[in-house]
JSON list of C-alpha atoms in Angstrom, two decimals:
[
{"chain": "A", "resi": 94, "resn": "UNK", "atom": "CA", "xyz": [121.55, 26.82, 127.07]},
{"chain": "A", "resi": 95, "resn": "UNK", "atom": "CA", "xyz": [124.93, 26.36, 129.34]},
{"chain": "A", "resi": 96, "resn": "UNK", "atom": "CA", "xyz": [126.81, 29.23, 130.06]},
{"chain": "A", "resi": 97, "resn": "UNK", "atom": "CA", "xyz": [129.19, 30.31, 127.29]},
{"chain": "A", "resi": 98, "resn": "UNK", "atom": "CA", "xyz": [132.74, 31.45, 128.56]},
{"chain": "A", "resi": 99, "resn": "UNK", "atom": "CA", "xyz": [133.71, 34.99, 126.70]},
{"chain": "A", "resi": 100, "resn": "UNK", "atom": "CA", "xyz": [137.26, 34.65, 127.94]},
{"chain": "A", "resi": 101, "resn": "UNK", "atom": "CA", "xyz": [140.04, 33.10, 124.97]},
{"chain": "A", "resi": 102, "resn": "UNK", "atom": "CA", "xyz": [140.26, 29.59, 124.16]},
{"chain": "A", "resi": 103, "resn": "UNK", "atom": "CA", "xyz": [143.31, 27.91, 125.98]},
{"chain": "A", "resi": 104, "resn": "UNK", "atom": "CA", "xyz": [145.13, 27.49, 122.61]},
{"chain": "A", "resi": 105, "resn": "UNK", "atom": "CA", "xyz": [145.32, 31.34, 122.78]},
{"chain": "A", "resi": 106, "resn": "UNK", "atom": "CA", "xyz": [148.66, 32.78, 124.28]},
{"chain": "A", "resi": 107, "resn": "UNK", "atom": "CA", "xyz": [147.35, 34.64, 127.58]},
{"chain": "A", "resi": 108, "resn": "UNK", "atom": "CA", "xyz": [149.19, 37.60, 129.22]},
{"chain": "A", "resi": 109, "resn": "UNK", "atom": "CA", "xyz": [149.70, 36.36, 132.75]},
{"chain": "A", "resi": 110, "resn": "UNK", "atom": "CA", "xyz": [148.34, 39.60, 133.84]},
{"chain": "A", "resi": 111, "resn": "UNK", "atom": "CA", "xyz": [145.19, 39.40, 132.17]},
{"chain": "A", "resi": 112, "resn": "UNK", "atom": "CA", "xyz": [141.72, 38.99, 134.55]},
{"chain": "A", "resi": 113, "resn": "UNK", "atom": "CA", "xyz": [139.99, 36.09, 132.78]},
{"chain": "A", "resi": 114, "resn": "UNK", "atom": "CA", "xyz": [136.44, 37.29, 131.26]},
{"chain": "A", "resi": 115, "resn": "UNK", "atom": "CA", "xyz": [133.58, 36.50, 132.83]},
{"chain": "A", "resi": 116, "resn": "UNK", "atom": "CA", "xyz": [130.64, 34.22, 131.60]},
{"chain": "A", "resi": 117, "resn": "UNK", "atom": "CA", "xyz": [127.24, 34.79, 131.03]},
{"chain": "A", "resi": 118, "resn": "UNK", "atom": "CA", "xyz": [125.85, 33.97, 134.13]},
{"chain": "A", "resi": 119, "resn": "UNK", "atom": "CA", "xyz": [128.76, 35.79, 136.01]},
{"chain": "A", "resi": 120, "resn": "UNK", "atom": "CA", "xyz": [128.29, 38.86, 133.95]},
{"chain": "A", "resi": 121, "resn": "UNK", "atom": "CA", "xyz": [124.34, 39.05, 134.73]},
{"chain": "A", "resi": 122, "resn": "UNK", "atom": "CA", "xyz": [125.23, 38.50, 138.58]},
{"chain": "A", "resi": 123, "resn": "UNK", "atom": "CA", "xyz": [127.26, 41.89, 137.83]},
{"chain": "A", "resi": 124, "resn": "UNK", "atom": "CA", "xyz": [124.86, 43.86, 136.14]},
{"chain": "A", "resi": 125, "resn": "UNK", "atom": "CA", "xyz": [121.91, 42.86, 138.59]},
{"chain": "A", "resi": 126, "resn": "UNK", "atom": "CA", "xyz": [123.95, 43.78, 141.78]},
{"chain": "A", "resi": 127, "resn": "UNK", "atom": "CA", "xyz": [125.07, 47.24, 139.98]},
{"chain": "A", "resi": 128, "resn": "UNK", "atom": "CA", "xyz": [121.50, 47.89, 139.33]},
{"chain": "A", "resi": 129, "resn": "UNK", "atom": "CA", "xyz": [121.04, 47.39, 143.59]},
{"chain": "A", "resi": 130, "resn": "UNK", "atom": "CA", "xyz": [123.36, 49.81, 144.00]},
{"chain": "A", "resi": 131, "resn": "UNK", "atom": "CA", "xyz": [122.39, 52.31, 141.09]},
{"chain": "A", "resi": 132, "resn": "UNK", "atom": "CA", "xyz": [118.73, 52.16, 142.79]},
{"chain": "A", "resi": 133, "resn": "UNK", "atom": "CA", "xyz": [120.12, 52.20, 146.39]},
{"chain": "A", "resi": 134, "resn": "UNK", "atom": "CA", "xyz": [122.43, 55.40, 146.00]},
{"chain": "A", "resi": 135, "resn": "UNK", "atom": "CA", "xyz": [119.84, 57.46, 144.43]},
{"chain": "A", "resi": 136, "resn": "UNK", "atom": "CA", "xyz": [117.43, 56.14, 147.56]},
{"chain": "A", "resi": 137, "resn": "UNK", "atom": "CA", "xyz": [119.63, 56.89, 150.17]},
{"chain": "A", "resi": 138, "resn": "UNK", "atom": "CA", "xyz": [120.62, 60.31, 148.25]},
{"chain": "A", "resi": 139, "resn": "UNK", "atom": "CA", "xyz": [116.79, 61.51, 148.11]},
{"chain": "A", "resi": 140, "resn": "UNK", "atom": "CA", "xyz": [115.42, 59.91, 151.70]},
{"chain": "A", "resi": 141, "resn": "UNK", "atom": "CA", "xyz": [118.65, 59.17, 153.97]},
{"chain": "A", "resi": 142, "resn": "UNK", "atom": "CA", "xyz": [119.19, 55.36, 155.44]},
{"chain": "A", "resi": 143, "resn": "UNK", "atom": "CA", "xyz": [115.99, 55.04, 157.52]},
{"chain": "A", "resi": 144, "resn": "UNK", "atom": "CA", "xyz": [113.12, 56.17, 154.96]},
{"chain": "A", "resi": 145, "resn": "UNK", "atom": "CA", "xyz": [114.95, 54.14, 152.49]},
{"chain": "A", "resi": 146, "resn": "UNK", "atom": "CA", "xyz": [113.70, 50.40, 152.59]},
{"chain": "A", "resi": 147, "resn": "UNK", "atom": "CA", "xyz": [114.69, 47.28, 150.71]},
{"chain": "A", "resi": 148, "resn": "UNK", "atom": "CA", "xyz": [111.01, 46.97, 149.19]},
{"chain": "A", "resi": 149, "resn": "UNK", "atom": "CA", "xyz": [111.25, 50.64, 147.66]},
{"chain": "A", "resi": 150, "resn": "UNK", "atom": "CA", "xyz": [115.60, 50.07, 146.49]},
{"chain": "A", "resi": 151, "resn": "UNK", "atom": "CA", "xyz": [114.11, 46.60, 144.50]},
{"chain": "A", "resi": 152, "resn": "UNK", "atom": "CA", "xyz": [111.34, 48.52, 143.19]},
{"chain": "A", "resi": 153, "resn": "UNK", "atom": "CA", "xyz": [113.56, 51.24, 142.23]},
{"chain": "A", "resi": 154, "resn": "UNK", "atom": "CA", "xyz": [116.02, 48.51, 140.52]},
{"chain": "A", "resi": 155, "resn": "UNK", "atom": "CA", "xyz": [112.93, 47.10, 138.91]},
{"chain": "A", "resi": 156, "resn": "UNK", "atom": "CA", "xyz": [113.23, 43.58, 140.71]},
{"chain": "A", "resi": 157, "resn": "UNK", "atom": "CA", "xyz": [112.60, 41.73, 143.65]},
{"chain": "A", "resi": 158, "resn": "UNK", "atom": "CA", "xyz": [113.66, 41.62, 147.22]},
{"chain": "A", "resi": 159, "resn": "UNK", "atom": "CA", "xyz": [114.69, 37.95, 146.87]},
{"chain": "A", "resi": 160, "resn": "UNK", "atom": "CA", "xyz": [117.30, 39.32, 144.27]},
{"chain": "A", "resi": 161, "resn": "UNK", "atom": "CA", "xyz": [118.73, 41.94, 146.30]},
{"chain": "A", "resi": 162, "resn": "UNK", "atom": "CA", "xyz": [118.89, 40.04, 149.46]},
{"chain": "A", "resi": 163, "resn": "UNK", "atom": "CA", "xyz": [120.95, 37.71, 146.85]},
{"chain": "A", "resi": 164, "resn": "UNK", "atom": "CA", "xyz": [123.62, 40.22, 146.61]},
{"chain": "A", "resi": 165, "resn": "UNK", "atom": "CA", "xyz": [123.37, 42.25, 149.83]},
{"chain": "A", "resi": 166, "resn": "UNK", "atom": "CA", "xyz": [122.99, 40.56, 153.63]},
{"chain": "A", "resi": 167, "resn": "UNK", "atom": "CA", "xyz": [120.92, 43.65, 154.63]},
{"chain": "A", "resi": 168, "resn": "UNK", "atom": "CA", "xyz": [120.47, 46.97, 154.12]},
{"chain": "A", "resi": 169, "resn": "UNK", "atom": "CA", "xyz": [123.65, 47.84, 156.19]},
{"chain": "A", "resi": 170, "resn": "UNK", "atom": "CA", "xyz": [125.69, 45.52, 154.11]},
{"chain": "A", "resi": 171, "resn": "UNK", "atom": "CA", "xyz": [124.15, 47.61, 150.82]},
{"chain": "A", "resi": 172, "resn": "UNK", "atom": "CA", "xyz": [124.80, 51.33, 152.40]},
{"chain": "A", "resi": 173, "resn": "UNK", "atom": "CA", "xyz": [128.60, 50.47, 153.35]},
{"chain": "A", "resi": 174, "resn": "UNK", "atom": "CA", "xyz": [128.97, 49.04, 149.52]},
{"chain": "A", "resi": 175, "resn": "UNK", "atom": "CA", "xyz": [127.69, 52.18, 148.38]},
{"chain": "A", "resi": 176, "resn": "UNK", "atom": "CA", "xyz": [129.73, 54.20, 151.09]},
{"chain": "A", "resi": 177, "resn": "UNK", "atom": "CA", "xyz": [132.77, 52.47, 149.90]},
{"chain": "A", "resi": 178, "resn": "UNK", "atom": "CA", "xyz": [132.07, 53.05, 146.09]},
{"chain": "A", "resi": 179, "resn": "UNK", "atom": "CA", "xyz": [130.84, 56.74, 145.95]},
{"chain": "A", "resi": 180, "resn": "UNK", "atom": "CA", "xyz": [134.17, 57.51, 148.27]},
{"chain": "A", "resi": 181, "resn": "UNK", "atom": "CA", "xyz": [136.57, 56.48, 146.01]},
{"chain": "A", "resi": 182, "resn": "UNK", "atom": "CA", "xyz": [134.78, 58.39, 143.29]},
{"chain": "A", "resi": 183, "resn": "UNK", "atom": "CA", "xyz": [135.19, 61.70, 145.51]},
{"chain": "A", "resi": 184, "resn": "UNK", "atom": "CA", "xyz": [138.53, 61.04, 146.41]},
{"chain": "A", "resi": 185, "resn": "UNK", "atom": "CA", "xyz": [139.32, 60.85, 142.69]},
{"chain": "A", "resi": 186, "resn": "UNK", "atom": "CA", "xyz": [137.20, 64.29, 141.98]},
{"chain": "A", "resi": 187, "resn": "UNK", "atom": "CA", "xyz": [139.38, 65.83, 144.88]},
{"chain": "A", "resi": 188, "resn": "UNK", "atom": "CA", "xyz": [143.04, 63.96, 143.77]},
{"chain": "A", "resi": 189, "resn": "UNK", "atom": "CA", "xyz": [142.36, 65.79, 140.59]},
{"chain": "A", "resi": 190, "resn": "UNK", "atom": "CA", "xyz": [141.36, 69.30, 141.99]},
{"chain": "A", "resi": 191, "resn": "UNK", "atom": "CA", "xyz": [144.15, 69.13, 144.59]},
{"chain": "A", "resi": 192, "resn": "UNK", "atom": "CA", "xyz": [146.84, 68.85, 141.16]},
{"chain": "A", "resi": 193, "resn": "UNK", "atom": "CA", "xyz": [146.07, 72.62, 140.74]},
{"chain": "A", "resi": 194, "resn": "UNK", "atom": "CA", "xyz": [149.13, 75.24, 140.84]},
{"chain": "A", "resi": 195, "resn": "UNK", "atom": "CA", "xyz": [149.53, 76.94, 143.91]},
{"chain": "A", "resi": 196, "resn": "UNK", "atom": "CA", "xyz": [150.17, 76.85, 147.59]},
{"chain": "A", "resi": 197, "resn": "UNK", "atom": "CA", "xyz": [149.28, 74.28, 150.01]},
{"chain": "A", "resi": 198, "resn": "UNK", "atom": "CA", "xyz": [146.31, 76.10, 151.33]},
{"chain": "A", "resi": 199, "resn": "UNK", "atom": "CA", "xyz": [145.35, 76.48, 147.34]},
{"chain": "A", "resi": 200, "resn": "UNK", "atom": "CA", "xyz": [145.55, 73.26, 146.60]},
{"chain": "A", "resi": 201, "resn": "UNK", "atom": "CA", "xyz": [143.76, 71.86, 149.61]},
{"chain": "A", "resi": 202, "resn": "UNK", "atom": "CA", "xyz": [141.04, 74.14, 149.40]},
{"chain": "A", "resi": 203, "resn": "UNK", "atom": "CA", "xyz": [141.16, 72.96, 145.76]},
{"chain": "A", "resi": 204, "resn": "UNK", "atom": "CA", "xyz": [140.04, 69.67, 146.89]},
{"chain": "A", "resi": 205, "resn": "UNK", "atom": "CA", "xyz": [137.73, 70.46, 149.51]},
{"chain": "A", "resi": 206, "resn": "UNK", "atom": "CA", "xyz": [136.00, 72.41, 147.74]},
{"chain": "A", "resi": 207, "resn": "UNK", "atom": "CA", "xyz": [135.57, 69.68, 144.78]},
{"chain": "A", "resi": 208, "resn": "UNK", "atom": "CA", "xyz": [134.37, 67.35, 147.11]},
{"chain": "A", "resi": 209, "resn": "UNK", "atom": "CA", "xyz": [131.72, 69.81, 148.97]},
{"chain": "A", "resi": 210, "resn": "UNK", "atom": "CA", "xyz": [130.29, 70.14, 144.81]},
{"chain": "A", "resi": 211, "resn": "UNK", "atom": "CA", "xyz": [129.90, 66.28, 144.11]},
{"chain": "A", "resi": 212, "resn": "UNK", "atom": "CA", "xyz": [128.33, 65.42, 147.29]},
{"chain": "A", "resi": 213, "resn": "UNK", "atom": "CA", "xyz": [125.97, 68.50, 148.36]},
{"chain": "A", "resi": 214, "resn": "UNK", "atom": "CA", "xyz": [123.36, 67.27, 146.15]},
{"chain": "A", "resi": 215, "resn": "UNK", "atom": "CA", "xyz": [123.18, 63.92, 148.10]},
{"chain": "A", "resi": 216, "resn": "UNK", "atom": "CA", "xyz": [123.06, 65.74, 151.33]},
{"chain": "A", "resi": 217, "resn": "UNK", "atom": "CA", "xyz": [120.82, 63.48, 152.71]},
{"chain": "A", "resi": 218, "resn": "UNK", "atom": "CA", "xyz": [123.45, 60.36, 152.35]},
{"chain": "A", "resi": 219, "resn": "UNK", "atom": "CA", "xyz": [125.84, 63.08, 153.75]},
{"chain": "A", "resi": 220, "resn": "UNK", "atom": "CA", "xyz": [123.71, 63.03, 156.74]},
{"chain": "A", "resi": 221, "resn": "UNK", "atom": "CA", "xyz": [123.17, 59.06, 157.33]},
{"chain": "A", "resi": 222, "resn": "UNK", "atom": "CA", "xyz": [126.76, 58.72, 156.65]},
{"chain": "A", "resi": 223, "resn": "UNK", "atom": "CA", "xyz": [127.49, 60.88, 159.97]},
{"chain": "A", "resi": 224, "resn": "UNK", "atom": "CA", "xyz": [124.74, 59.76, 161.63]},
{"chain": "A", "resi": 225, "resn": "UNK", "atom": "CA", "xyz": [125.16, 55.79, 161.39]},
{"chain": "A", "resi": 226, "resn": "UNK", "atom": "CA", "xyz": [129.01, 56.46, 162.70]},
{"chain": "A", "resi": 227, "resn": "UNK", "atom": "CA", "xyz": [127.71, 57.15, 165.90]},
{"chain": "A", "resi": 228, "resn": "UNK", "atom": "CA", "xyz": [125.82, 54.15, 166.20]},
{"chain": "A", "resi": 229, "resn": "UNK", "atom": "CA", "xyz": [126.99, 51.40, 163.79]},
{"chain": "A", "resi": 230, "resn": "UNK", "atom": "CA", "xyz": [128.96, 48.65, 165.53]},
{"chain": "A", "resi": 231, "resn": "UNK", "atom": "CA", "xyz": [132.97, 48.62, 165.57]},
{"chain": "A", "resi": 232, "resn": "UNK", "atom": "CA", "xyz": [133.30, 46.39, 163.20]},
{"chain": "A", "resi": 233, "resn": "UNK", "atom": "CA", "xyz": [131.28, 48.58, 160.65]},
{"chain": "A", "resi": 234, "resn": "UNK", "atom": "CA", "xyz": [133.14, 51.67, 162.32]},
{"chain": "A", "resi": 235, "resn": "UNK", "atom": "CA", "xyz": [136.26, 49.83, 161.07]},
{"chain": "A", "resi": 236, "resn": "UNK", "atom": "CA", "xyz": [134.76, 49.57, 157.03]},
{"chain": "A", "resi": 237, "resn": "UNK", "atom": "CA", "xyz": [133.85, 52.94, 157.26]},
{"chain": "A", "resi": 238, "resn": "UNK", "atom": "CA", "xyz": [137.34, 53.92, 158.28]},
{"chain": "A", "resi": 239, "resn": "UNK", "atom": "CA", "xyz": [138.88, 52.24, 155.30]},
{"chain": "A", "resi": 240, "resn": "UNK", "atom": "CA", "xyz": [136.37, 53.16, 153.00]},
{"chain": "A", "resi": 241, "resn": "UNK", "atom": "CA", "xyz": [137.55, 57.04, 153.53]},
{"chain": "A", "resi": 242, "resn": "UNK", "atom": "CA", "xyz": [140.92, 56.26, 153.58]},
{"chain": "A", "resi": 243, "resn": "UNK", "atom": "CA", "xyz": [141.11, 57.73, 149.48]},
{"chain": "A", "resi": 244, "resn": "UNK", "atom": "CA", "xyz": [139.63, 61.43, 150.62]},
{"chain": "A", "resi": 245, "resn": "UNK", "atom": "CA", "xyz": [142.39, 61.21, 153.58]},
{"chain": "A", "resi": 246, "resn": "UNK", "atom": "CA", "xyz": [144.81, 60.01, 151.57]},
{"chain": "A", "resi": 247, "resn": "UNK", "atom": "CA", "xyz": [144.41, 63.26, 149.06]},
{"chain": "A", "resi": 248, "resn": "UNK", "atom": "CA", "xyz": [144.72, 65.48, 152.16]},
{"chain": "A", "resi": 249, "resn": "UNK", "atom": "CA", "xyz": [147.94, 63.65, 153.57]},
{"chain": "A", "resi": 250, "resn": "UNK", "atom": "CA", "xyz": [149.90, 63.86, 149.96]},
{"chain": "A", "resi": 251, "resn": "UNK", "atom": "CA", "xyz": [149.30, 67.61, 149.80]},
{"chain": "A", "resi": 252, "resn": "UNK", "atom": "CA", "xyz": [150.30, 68.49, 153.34]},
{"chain": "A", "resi": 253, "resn": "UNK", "atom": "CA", "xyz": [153.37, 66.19, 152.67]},
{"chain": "A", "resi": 254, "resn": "UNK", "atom": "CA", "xyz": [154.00, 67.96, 149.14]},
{"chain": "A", "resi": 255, "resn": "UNK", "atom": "CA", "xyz": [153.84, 71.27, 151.03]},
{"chain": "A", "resi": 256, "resn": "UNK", "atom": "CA", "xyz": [156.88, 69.53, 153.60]},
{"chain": "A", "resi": 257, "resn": "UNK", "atom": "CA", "xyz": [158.57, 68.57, 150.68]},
{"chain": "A", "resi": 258, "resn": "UNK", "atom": "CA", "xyz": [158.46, 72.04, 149.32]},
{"chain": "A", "resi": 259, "resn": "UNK", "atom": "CA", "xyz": [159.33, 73.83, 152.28]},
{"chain": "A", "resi": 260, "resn": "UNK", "atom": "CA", "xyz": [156.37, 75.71, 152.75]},
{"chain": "A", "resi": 261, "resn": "UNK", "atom": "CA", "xyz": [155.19, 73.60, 155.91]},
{"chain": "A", "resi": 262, "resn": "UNK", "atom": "CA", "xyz": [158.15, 72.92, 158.61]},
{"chain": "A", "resi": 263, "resn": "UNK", "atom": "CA", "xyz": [159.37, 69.69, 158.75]},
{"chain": "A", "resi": 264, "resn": "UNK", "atom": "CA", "xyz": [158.63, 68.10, 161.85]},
{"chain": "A", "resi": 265, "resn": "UNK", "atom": "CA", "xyz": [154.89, 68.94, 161.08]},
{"chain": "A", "resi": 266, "resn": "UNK", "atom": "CA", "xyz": [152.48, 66.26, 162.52]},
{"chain": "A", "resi": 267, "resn": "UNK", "atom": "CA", "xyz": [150.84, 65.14, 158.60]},
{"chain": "A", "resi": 268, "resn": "UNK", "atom": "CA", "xyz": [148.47, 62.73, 160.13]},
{"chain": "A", "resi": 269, "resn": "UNK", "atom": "CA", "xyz": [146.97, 64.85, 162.96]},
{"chain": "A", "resi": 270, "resn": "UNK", "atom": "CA", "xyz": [146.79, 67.35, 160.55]},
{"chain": "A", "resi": 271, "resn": "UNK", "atom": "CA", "xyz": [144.92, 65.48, 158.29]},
{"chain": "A", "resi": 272, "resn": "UNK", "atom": "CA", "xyz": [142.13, 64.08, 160.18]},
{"chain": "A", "resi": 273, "resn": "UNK", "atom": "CA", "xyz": [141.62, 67.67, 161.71]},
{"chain": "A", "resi": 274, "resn": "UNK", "atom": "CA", "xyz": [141.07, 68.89, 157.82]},
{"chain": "A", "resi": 275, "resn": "UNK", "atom": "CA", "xyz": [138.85, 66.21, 157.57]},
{"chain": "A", "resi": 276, "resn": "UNK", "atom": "CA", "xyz": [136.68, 66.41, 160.61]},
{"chain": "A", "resi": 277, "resn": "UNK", "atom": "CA", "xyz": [136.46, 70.36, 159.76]},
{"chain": "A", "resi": 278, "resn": "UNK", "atom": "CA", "xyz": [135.09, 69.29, 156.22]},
{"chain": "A", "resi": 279, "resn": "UNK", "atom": "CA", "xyz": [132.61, 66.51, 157.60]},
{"chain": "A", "resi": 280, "resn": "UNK", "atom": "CA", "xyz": [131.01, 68.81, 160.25]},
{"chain": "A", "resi": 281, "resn": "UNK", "atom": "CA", "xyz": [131.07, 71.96, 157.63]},
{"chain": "A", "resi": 282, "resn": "UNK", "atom": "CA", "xyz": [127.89, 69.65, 155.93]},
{"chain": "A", "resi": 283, "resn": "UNK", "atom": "CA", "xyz": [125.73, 70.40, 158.88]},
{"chain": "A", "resi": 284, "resn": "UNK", "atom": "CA", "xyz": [126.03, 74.02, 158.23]},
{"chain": "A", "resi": 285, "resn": "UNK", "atom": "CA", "xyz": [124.52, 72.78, 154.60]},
{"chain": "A", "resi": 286, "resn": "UNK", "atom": "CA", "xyz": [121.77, 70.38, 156.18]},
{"chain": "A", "resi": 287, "resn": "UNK", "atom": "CA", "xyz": [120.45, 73.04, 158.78]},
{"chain": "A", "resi": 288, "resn": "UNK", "atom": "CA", "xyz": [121.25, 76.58, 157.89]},
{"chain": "A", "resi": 289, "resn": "UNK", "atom": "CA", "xyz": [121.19, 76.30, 154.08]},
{"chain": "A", "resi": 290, "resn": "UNK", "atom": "CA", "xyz": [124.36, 77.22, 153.24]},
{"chain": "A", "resi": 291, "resn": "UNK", "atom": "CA", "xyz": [125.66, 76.96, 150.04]},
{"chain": "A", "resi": 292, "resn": "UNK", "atom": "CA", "xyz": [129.08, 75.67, 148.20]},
{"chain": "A", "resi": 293, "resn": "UNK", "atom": "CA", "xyz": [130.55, 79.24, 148.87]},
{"chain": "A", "resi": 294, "resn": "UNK", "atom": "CA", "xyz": [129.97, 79.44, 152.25]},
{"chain": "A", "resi": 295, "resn": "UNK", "atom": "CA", "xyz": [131.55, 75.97, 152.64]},
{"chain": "A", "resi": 296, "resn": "UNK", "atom": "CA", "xyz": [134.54, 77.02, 151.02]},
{"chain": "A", "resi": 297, "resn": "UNK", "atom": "CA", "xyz": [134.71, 80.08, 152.52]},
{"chain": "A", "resi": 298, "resn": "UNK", "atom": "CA", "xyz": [134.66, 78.76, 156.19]},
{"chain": "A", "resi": 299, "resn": "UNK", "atom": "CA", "xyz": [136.97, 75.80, 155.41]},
{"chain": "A", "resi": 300, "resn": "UNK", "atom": "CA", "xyz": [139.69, 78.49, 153.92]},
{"chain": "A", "resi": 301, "resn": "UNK", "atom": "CA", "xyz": [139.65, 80.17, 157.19]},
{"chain": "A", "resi": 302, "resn": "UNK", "atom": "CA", "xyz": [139.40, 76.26, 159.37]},
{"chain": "A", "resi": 303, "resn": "UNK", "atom": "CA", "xyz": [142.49, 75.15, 156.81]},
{"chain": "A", "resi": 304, "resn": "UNK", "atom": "CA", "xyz": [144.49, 78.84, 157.92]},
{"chain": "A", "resi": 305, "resn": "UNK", "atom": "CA", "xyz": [143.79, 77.61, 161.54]},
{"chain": "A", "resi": 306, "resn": "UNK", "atom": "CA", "xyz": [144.89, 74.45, 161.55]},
{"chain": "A", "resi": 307, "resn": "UNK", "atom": "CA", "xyz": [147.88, 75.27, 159.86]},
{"chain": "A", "resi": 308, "resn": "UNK", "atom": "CA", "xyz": [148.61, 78.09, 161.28]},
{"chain": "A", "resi": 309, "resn": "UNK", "atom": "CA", "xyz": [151.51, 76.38, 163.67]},
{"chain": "A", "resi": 310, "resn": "UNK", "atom": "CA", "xyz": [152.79, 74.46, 160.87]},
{"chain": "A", "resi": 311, "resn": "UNK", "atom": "CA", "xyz": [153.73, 76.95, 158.52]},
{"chain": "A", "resi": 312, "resn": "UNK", "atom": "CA", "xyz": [157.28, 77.25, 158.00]},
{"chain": "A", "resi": 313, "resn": "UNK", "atom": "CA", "xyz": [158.99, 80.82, 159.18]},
{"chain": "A", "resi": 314, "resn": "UNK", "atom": "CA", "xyz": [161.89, 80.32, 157.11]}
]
C-alpha cells in the first residue's frame, strides 16, 4: 500500500508556519530511531559507553543491528545523539529550579542541585560522558561543547540576573564565571562515582565551590 500523507490536502488554507505532517513511512523512521535511543540511554545509563555494544542496544530496542546502523553511523554517532538529547532535558529541569526566589547563590544552587537529582541515577553515563572528552576527537569535542551549551546557558542568565540586580558588581567576568561553576559541578560527580556520596553532599560542597568562586564578584555596595 503507498504511503499515505497525514498532512492537509492543498485545497486546505495552510498557516505558513505550520511543519508539514509526516507520512507513514517517515513517521515509522521516527519511532524506530527513538526506540535506538530509548534502548541506548538506558544501556549507557546501567553499563557506561564501553560495556554497552550495538548487539545488546538492538536487542534492547527489540530489532536488529542492520536497523540501528540505519539510523546511527556508529556507536559514537548514537552516544553524542543521546548526549545532546538528555542535556537539553537537564538544562530545562535546572532553567526551572534556577526561577526560585532568592539570591544568586540560591538560585544557582537551585539549579545545581536539580541537575545533580536527574542525572545521579545514570552515573555511569555521567562517567563516559567525562571520560570520552578526554579522548574523543576535536571535532566530537566541538558537539559535545554545543550540546552543553543549555546547562551553561542557565548558569550565565543567573549570574547576569544577579548583575542586573546589583548583587554581583558589574564588571564581573559572566563567562569565566560560568564555566568555573560548571567544571566544579562536573568534577563534584566523581565524588558520587568513587566515594559514594550522595545528593546532599553534592549540594553541600557546591554551596561552598559557588561562595568561592564568587567570592570576588560580589558587590560591596
Amino acid at each position: 500500500m503507498r504511503d499515505i500523507a497525514l498532512s492537509p490536502s492543498q485545497s486546505e488554507p495552510q498557516a505558513e508556519t505550520e511543519t508539514p505532517r509526516l507520512n507513514r513511512r517517515q513517521a515509522a523512521k521516527v519511532r524506530t530511531r527513538q526506540k535506538v535511543l530509548d534502548a541506548a540511554r538506558q544501556l549507557f545509563a546501567e553499563r557506561g559507553y564501553e560495556p554497552a555494544t550495538i548487539r545488546d542496544i538492538a536487542k534492547g530496542a527489540g530489532m536488529s543491528t542492520g536497523a540501528v546502523f540505519a539510523n546511527f553511523q556508529d556507536k559514537a554517532e548514537l552516544f553524542e545523539a543521546v548526549l545532546a538529547t538528555d542535556m537539553v532535558k537537564l538544562a530545562e529541569t535546572m532553567k526551572a529550579a534556577a526561577a526560585t526566589e532568592g539570591s544568586t547563590r540560591t538560585r544557582l544552587l537551585s539549579a545545581l542541585g536539580a541537575g545533580y537529582h536527574d542525572s545521579l541515577e545514570q552515573l555511569p553515563l555521567v562517567q563516559a560522558v567525562i571520560a570520552r572528552s578526554w579522548f574523543q576527537p576535536v571535532a566530537a569535542e566541538m558537539r559535545t561543547r554545543d550540546a552543553i551549551k543549555p546547562i551553561l546557558s542557565v548558569v550565565t542568565d543567573t549570574l547576569q540576573a544577579g548583575v542586573r540586580e546589583g548583587e554581583l558588581r558589574q564588571d564581573t567576568d559572566i563567562r569565566l564565571l560560568s564555566e568555573l561553576i560548571y567544571d566544579a559541578f562536573l568534577s563534584n560527580y566523581r565524588r558520587a562515582a568513587y566515594d559514594g556520596w550522595a545528593e546532599a553532599q553534592l549540594g553541600e560542597r557546591m554551596g561552598k565551590q559557588v561562595d568561592a568562586i564568587l567570592a570576588g564578584a560580589i558587590s560591596r555596595q
